[in-house]
Every structure is written in C-alpha cells, then in structure tokens.
XYZ file of C-alpha atoms in Angstrom:
555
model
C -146.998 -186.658 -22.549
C -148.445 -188.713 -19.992
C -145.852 -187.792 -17.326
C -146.032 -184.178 -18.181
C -149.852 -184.413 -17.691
C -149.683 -187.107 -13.837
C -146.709 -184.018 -13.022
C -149.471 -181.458 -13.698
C -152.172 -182.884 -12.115
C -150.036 -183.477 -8.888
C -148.269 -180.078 -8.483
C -152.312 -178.811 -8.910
C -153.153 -180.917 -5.835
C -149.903 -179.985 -3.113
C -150.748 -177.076 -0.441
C -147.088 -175.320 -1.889
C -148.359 -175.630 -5.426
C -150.960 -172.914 -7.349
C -153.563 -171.999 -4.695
C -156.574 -173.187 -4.358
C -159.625 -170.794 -5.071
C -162.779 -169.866 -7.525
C -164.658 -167.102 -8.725
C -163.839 -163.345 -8.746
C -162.395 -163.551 -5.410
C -159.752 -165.899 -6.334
C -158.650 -164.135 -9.348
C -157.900 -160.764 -6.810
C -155.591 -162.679 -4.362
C -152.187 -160.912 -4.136
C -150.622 -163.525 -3.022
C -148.315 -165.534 -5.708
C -150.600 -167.001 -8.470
C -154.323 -167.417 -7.858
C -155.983 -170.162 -6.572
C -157.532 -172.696 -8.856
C -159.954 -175.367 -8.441
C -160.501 -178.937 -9.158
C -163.086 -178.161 -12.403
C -159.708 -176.178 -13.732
C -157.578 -179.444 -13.318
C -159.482 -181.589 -14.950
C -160.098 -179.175 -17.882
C -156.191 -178.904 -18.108
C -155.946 -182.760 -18.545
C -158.816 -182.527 -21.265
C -156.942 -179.413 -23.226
C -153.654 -181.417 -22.898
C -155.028 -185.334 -23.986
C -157.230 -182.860 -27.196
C -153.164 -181.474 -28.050
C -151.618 -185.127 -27.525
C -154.423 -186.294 -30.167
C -153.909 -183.432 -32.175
C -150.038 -183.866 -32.479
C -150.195 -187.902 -32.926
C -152.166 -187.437 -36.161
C -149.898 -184.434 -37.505
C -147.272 -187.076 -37.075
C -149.101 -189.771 -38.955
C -149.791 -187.589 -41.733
C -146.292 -186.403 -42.030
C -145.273 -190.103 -42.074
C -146.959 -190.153 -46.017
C -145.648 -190.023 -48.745
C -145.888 -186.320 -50.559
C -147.395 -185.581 -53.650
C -145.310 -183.730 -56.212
C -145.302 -180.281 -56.378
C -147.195 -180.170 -59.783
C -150.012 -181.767 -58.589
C -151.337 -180.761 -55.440
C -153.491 -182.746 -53.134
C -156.846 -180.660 -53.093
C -157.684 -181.764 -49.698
C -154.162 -179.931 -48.208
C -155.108 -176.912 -49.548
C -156.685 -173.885 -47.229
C -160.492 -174.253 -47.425
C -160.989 -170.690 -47.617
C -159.319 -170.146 -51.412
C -162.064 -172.207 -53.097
C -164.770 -170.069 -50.957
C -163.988 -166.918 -52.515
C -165.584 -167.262 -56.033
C -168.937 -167.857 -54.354
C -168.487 -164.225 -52.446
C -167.997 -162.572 -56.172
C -171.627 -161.973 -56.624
C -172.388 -160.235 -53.237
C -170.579 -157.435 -55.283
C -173.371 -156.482 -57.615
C -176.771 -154.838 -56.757
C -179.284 -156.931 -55.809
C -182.603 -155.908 -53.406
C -180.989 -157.175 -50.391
C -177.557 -155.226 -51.049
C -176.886 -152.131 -49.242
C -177.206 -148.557 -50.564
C -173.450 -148.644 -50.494
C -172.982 -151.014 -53.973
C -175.586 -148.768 -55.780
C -173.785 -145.579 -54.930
C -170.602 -147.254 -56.149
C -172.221 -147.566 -59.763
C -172.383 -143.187 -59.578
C -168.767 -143.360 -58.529
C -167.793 -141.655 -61.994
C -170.712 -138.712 -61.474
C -170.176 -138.274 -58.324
C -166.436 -137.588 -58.779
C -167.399 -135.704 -62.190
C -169.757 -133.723 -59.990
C -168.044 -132.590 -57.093
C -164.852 -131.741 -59.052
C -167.539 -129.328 -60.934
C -169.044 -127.739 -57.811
C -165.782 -127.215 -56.133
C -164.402 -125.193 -59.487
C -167.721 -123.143 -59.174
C -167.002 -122.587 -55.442
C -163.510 -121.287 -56.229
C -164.863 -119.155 -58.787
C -167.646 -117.326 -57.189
C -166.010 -116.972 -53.884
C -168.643 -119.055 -52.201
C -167.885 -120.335 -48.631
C -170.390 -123.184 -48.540
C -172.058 -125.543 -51.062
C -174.369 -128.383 -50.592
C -175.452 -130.714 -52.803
C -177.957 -133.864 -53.371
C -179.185 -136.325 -55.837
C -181.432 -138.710 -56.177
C -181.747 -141.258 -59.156
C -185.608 -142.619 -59.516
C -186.976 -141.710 -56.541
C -183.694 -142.894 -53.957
C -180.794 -140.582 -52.788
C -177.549 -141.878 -54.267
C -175.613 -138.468 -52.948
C -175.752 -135.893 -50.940
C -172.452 -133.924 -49.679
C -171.574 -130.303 -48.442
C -168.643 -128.535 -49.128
C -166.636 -125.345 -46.964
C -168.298 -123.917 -44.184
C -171.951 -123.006 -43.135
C -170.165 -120.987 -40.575
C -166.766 -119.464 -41.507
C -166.262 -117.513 -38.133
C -166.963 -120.841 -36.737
C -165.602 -123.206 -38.926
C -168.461 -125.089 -39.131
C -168.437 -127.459 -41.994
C -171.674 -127.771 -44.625
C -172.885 -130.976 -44.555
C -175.942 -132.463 -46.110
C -177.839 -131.759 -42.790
C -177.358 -127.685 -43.618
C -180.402 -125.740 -43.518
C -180.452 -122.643 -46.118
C -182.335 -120.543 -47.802
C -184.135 -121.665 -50.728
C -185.116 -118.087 -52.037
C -187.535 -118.405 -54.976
C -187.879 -122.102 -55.078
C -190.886 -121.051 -52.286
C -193.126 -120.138 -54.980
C -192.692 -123.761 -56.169
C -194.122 -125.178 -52.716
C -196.709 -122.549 -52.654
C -197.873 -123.766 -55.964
C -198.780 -126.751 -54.419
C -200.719 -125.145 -51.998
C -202.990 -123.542 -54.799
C -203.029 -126.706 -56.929
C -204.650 -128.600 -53.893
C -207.409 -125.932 -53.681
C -207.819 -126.293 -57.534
C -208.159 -129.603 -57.149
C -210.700 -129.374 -53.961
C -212.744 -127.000 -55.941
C -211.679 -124.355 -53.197
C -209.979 -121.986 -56.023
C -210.762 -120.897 -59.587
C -207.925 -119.835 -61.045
C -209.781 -117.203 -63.740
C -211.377 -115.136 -62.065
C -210.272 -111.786 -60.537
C -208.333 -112.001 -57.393
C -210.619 -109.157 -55.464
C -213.132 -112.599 -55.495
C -210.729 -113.588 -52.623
C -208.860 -110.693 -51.279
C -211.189 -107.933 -51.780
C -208.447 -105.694 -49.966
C -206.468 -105.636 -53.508
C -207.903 -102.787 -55.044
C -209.354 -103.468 -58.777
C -206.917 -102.426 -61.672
C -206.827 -100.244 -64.764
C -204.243 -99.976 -67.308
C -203.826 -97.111 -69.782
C -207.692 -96.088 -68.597
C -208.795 -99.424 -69.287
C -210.432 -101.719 -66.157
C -208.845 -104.663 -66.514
C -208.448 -107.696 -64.345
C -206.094 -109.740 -61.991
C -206.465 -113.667 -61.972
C -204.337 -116.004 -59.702
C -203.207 -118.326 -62.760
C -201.727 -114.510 -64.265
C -200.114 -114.145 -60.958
C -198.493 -117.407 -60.867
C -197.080 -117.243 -64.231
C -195.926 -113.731 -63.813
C -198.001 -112.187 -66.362
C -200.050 -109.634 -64.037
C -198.020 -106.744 -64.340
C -197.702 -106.067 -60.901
C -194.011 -104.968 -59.986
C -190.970 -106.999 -58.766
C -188.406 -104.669 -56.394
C -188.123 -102.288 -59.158
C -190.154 -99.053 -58.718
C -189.443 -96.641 -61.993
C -191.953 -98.235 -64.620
C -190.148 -96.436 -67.195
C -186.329 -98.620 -67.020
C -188.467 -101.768 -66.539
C -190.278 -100.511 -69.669
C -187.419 -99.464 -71.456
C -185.308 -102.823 -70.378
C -188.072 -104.787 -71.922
C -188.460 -103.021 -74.914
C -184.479 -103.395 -75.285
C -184.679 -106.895 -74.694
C -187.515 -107.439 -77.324
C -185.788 -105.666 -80.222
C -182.070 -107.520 -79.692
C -184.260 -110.534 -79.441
C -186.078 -109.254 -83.065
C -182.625 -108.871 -84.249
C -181.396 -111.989 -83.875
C -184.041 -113.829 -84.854
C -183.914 -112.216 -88.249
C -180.767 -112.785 -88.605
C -181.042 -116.733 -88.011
C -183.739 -116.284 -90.521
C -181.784 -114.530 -93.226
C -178.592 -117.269 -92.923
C -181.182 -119.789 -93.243
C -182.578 -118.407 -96.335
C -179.448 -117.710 -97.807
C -178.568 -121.691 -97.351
C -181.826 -122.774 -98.979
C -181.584 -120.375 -101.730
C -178.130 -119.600 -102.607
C -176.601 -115.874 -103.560
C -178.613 -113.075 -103.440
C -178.247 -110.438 -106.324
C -175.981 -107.456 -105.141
C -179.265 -104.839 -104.760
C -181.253 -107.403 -102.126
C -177.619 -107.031 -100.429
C -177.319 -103.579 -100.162
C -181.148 -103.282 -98.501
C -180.319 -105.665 -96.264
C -176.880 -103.964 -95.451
C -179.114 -100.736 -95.044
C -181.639 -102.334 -92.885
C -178.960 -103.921 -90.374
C -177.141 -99.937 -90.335
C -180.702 -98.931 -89.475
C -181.241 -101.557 -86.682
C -178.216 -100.902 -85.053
C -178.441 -97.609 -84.766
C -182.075 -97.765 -83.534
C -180.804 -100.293 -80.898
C -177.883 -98.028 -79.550
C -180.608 -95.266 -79.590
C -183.084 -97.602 -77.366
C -180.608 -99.228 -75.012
C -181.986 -98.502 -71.721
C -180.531 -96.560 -68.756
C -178.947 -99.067 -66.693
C -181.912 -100.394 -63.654
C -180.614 -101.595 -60.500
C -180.605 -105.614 -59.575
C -182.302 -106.875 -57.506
C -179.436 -106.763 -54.577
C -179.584 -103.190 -54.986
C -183.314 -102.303 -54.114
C -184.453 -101.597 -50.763
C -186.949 -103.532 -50.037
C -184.953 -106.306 -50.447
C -183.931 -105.833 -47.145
C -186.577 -104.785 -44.847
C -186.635 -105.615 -41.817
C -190.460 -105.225 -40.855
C -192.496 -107.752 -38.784
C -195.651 -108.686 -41.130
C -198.201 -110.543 -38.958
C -200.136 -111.931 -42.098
C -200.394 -112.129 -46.181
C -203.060 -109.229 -46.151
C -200.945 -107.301 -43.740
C -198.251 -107.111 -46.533
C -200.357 -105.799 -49.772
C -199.931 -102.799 -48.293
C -196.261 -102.869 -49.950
C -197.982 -102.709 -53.618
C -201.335 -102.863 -53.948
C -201.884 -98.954 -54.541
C -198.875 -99.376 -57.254
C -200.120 -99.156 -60.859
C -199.371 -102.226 -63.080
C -196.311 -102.158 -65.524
C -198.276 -104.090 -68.065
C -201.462 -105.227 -69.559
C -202.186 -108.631 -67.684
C -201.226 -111.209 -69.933
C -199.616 -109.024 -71.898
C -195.306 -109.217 -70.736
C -193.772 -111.431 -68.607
C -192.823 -109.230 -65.588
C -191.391 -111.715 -62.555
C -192.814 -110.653 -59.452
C -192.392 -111.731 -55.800
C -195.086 -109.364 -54.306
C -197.784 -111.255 -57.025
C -196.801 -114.292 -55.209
C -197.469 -111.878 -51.792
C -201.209 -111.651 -53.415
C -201.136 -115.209 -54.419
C -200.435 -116.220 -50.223
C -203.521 -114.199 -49.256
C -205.759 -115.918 -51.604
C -204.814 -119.244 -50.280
C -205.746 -117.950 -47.318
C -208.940 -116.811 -48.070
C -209.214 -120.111 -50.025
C -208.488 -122.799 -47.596
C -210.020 -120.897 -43.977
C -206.073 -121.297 -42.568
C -202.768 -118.814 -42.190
C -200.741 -119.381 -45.007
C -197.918 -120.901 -43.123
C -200.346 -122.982 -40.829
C -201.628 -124.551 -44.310
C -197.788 -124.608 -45.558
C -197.102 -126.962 -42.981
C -199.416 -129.211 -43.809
C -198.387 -129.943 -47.074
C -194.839 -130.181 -45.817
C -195.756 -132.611 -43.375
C -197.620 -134.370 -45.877
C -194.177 -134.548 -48.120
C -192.362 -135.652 -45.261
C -190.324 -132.348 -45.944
C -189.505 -131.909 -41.864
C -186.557 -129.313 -42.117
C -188.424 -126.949 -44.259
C -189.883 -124.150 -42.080
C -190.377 -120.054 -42.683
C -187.004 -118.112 -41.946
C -187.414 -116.292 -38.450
C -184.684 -115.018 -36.331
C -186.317 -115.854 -33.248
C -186.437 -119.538 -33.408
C -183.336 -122.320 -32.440
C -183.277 -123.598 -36.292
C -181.021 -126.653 -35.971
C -178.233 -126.570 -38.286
C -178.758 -123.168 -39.634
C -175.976 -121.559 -41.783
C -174.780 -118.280 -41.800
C -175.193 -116.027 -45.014
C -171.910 -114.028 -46.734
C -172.087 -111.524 -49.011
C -168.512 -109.631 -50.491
C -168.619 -105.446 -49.826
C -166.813 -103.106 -51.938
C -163.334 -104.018 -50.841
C -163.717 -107.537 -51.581
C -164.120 -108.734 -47.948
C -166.182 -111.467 -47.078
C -168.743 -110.068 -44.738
C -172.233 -111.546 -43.180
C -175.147 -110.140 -45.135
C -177.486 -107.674 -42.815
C -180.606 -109.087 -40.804
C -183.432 -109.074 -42.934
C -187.231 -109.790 -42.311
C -188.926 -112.231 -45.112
C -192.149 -112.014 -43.455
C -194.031 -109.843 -46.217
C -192.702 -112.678 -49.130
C -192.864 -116.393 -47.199
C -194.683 -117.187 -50.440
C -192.249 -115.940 -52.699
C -189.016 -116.199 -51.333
C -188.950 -116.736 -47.218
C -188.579 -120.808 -46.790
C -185.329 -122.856 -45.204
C -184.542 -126.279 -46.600
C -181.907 -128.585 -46.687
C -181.111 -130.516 -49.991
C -182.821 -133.587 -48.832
C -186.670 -132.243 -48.431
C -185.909 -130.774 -51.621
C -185.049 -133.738 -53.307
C -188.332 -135.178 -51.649
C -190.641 -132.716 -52.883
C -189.047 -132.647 -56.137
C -189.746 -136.746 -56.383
C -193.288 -136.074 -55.143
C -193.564 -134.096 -57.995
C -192.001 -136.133 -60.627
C -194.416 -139.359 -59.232
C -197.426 -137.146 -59.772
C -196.670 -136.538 -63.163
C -195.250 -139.672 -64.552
C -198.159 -141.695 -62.071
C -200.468 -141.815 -64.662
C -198.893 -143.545 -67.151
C -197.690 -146.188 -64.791
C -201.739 -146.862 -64.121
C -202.406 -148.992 -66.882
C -199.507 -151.124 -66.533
C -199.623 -151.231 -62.453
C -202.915 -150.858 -61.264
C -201.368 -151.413 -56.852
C -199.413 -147.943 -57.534
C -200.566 -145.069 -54.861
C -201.786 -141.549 -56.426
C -199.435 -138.733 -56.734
C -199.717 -135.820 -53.974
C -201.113 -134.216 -57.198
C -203.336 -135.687 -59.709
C -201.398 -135.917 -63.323
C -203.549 -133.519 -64.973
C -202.641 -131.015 -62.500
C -198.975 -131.930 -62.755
C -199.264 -131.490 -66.911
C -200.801 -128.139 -66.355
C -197.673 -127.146 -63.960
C -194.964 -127.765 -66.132
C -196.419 -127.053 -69.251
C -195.090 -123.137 -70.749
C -197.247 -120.477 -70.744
C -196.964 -118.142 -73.875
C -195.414 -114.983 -73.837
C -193.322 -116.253 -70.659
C -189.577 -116.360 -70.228
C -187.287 -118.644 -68.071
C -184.315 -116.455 -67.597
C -181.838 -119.101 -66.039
C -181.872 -121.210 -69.174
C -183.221 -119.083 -72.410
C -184.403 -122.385 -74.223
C -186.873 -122.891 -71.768
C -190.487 -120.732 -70.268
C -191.439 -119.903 -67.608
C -195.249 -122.744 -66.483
C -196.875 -122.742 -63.501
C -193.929 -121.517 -60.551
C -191.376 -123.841 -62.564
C -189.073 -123.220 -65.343
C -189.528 -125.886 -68.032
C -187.300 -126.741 -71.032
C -189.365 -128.876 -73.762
C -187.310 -131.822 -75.665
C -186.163 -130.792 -78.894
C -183.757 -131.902 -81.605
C -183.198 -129.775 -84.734
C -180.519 -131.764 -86.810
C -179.323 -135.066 -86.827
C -176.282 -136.636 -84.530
C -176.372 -132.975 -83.052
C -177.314 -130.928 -79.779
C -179.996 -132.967 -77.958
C -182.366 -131.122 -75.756
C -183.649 -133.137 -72.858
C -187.095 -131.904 -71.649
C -186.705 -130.636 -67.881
C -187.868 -128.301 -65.303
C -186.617 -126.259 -62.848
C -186.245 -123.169 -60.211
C -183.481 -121.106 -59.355
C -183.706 -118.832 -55.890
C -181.642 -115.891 -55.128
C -181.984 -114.279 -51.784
C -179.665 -112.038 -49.513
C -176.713 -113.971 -49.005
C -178.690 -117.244 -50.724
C -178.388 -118.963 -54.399
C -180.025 -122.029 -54.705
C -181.436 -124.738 -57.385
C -184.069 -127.152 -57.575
C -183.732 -128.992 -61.381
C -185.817 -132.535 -62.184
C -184.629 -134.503 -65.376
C -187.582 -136.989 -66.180
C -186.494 -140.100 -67.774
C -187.274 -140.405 -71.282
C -189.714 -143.628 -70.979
C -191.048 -146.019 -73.676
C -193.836 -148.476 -73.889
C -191.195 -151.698 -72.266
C -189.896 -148.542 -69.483
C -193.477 -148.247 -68.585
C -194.508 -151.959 -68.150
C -191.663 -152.974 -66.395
C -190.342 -150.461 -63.780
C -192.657 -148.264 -61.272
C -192.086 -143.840 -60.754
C -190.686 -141.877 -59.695
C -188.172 -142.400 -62.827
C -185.480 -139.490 -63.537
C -182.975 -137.824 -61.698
C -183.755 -134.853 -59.189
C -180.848 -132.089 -58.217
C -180.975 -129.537 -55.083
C -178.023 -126.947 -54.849
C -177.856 -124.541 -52.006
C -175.104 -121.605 -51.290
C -174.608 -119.096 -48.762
C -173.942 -116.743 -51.168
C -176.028 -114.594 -53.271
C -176.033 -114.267 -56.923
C -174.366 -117.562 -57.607
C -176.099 -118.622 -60.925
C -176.601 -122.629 -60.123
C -179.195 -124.040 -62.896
C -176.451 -125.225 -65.706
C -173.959 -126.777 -62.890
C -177.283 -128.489 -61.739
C -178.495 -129.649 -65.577
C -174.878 -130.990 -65.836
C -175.041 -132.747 -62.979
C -178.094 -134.448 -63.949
C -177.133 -135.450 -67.281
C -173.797 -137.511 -65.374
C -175.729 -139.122 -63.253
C -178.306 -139.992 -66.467
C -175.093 -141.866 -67.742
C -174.227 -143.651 -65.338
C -178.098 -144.846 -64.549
C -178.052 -146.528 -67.622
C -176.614 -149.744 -66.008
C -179.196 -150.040 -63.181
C -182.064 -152.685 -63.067
C-alpha cells in the first residue's frame, strides 16, 4: 500500500504526468486529463492511508473467531433494524403530525363516499361533481369529479366555482341576523316600515300584513315562479288531503295493534270511508303545474341595478295565502327580504354581502355576473329533448342575488357552514372554556335559526321543517334498537344548470364532550353540480353519517 501510494504521489509531481491546474479553468482544459494541484495530492494520500486503516481492521476482525449462527453477535448486526420500532409511533395522530395521518383515519368514508357520488353521477347524467368535508371544524376531504368544462375538458377540482342556487338565502340570513342583533331590524313588523315601495296587502278583503321573519320562513304568501294561484292552490290542497290520508291510516293500524279486532260493522264504515276518500282524492288531484325549470322567469336575462329595482317583478301580485297561514317557498320574498337589508344597514345589498363574506373568510364567494374574469368558473349543462348534453342559456340573476344568485366553491361553504355550527354549539362550551372566541352569531340567534317554524315544510327530506333559511331535521327515536334520527340541518339549491347542497350534522355532545374538547364539533358537507335538478340532500346526509363513523376514533 505504501508503494502504491510513493508511485502516486510521484506520477502527480512529473511534467508528463496529470497536469497541473485549479479551479474552473482547470477542469475545462481539453487537453488529456485536467490539471491538478498539490492540495489534491495530498488529499489522495489522506483518502488512501483512511482505506489502508479501514482494510487492516476488516482483516483483524475477520481473523476472530465466529459466533454460531444461532446466536448472533448484536453488535454485527445493521444498526438500522433495531431503529425501526421507535419510528412506529410517528404513524398515529398526534398535534405535530401532518393532515395526511388524520385523513388516513376517513380512508373507509372517503372511499364509501366517492364510490356513492360517482354512482349518482352516472345516474343523473351529471358531467361534474365536487365535493368537501370537514370533521369538527378541519377539512379532511375535498375532491371533484368529471369536468367543469366538457368542451374543454377541464377537470372539477375542489378549486371549482359553481352555483350555489338557494343556499344564498342561507348567507343572506346572516345578513338579517346581524341587523337583529345590532338592533337595526325588527323582524315583526310590516315590511312597508323598510321598503315603503312594497305596496300594503289584503287577502280575501282583509288588510293584512307582511313581516320579514314571514318572509324568511316562507310563510308570506307571496309567489315563487308560478303565476296561476289556482294550481298552486289546488297542488296544496292535494298535498294536504294525501297527507290527511295517510296519517289516518298510521292512526287506524296503530289502534288496531293496541286494541285488537274490530267488530265486522266498525269495518265496513271504515271500508266506506276509505271508498269515499279515494274517490274525493282522484276528484281533487290537481292539473299538473309546471316546475320550476319550466317558468319563464327563471331565465331572464334583465340587468337589475338594485333590490328595489326588482319588486317591480311581484309586488303588484296578490298573495296566494293568508301570511302565516301555508308554507309557499318563495325566491322573490327573499327579493323583498334584500331590500330591507338595505334599507336596514345604509349599504347595497351586495356591498354589505361582502362584508360578511370577508368576515367568514369565504373569498371565492361572489354574485354571478357574466362580465367579470371569475377564476375557475365552470360551465353549466342541461339535457334538451333529444337527450343531448347542451350548455344551459345565459341568464341574468340580478333580480334574486338574495335568493338564488351567489358562486361558491365547496370550501367557503364548508367555512360558513363551521361558522355556523361554532355559533351555535359556542355557548355551551362557555362554562367549561371561558378563552373560547364568540360565534359570528350569538347562540340565541343561532337557536332561533335552526329551530322549525310551524306550519312549514322541508321538501328535500319530509321528516324535517323548514326554520329560519335552513332545513332542520329534529332527533327522534320512536322504538327501541330501530331507525335513529340524527338532528341536522340543511339547504338544497337548484338553479339553471346548478344542484347543490349545504348539510351540517352536529355532534351529539354530553356533559365529559363538553368539558373536554372545544367547537366547532360535527361534520359539515358541501355538494355542487353543473347540472340542474340533481336532488343532493340524502347523498349528502349519507355522507355525513360515514364520516360520523369513522370520527369515532379521533382524540
């Protein structure tokens, strides 16, 4: 080794050896090798004595005796095999782990739940979907599926702005609960207080009177897009008798379980009285109104500068109903309701919109215009009369913003759904956790949202009413080890070439819940589609309830 190393050294050191030369100008001689200077020699020597050393105790070693098979030296062994135990517990969750590990625990509901939302998309036709969820207050998934652009092929992703139809009255609730709150809006008393440019009302010769908490829950009587009072009449009146119907009949098995047989006479009246109600009900059944895609004004395409600028739609209509009286849904009321938080707060509706979106940190949800460069905007689809896939016709949402004329992505709307779910769980978390911030609404105000207003109707999910711009299902349990009904609430949107969801699934909480964890707790769900009439709330409630199993395991 030593004469390889005194060779080295002196072939280094002759002119006709490896050239001399340093640096970057050495290294681009063309000339043979390049040159190489003395600090390189004597590092050569130093790597060469370290590899002499290295292979003289190799030898040594080697010169031992070896241990038998059986029973392995532990010091031979690779150091990194007894390492790997120690990595086992970077695995699990912890506060400093990633999102990535706490996703992994929804692997089974996310898998669950796409498989579900691509067998809707098949079935409906739809050529986008996107979806998120967020379990207490954090996004564990959010993923788009087919195209936001099908001439384009431009893939939904979770990024997609939509529209979110009637999920806009939701977000314009806030905008009246704030008032309420400020002492900026009474909620009883007649809307001309406000907008004196609604004209006052009568019904059946009777003055009678318009309040914004009617409005909000639908109970004014003003029209939706249908214009013939008498098939919204006669649908209702339909509706109410089937309804009658069945009740009584749930009534009558139940009777006949708690008191056995009837003789054969009570059986032949009640025979009679079913022949009678039948008949009466083919009688009644209305003739057949048009949905909603089928109405004009659906698709106007008029400019409206401002809320007061579009009464002029309706406000010279007569109301369908005594206010208070039937549940009648109604964008235009929510038209009205715009103009009285303008009047209210001193701003333009959409200039006080954006405040409270800003506030929510909601910074993709804007009004739908044509003019602007909307980043991420999909394209809408609707299927004509041969079947075809075909984009839906421009349209002009100015005279409903309030109602139905908002873009989102499934993100903000997870946001504002966990704003909303903070406010109203907040104050039960006070007494335990005194540090936590208020809710963007006070809990009292949250309580009054989602609790059902009588003589209301929710008609994506008939368990459930219709509160204050939400849908809400109350928890309920009728027998025992049987159907559970978890307490929830929820809006569905349908626009022109638009379906879309927003569902929140509170977390049933106890006293040790409450002392030992912090809101938002529960598990939000947006949907949105580029396709209209795509009915979304039960794919959304089962969504929910996998990712409710799977939470289970979570600190």
């Amino acid at each position: 080794m030593y004469r390889l190393l005194s060779a080295v050294t002196a072939r280094a050191a002759t002119p006709g050896g490896w050239g001399w030369g340093c640096g970057r100008r050495g290294a681009h001689q063309r000339a043979g090798l390049p040159h190489l200077g003395a600090g390189w020699v004597g590092g050569l020597g130093l790597g060469l004595g370290l590899a002499l050393g290295v292979k003289l105790a190799g030898a040594l070693r080697s010169a031992a005796p070896a241990p038998p098979p059986s029973d392995p030296d532990p010091e031979t062994l690779p150091q990194a095999e007894p390492q790997a135990p120690k990595e086992q517990p970077l695995a699990a969750w912890s506060p400093q782990t990633p999102e990535l590990p706490r996703s992994r625990r929804f692997a089974r509901a996310i898998d669950s739940s796409r498989d579900l939302l691509h067998r809707i998309k098949d079935e409906v036709g739809a050529p986008g979907i996107v979806v998120g969820v967020s379990v207490d207050g954090k996004e564990v998934w959010s993923e788009g599926l087919g195209y936001a652009d099908v001439e384009n092929r431009v893939p939904c992703k979770p990024e997609t702005v939509m529209r979110i139809a009637s999920i806009s009255k939701s977000l314009t609730m806030v905008a009246l609960a704030k008032l309420w709150e400020a002492g900026k809006l009474d909620l009883d008393i007649p809307v001309q207080h406000y907008v004196p440019e609604f004209p006052e009302k009568e019904y059946e010769g009777e003055k009678v009177s318009v309040t914004t908490r009617l409005l909000i829950s639908h109970l004014s009587g003003i029209r939706h897009y249908e214009k013939d009072m008498k098939k919204v009449k006669e649908e209702k009146a339909y509706k109410a008798l089937k309804m009658k119907e069945t009740m009584e009949s749930d009534q009558e098995k139940e009777l006949k379980e708690k008191g056995g047989k009837s003789n054969e006479r009570n059986d032949f009246a009640k025979a009679k009285v079913e022949q009678d109600n039948e008949a009466k009900g083919r009688n009644s059944k209305p003739v057949k109104k048009k949905n909603d895609f089928e109405q004009g004004e659906l698709y106007l395409r008029e400019k409206f500068e401002n809320s007061i600028e579009s009464l002029r739609l309706f406000k010279n209509d007569p109301l369908f109903f005594k206010p208070g009286s039937q549940f009648l849904y109604s964008t235009f009321g929510y038209s009205l309701l715009a103009a009285i938080v303008e009047r209210a707060s001193g701003y333009k509706y959409l200039d006080y919109m954006q405040k409270i979106f800003h506030d929510l940190d909601m910074l993709t949800t804007v009004q739908e215009e044509n003019e602007p460069v909307i980043y991420n905007r999909a394209r809408f689809y609707v299927y004509n009369k041969k079947k075809r896939l075909v984009n839906t016709p421009y349209v002009d949402n100015s005279y409903k913003w309030a109602g139905g004329g908002f873009l989102s992505t499934v993100g903000d709307l997870l946001k504002f759904g966990n704003a909303m779910l903070y406010g109203y769980q907040v104050g039960l978390f006070k007494n335990s956790n005194e540090n936590l911030l208020p809710g963007y609404l006070k809990p009292e105000t949250m309580v009054m949202i989602w609790t059902p207003v009588p003589n209301t109707e929710m008609s994506w999910d008939k368990e459930g009413k219709y509160a204050m711009a939400w849908g809400v299902v109350e928890k309920k349990q009728t027998y025992g080890s049987c159907r559970k009904q978890r307490h929830y609430a929820s809006h569905t949107g349908g626009a022109v070439g638009a379906s879309s969801v927003l569902l929140i699934l509170p977390e049933e909480l106890d006293a040790e819940s409450i002392n030992k964890k912090v809101p938002p707790r529960g598990i939000v769900v947006s949907i949105i589609c580029n396709m209209q009439s795509v009915g979304l709330n039960s794919t959304a409630l089962k969504i929910a309830l996998e990712f409710d199993k799977d939470r289970s395991d979570l600190p």
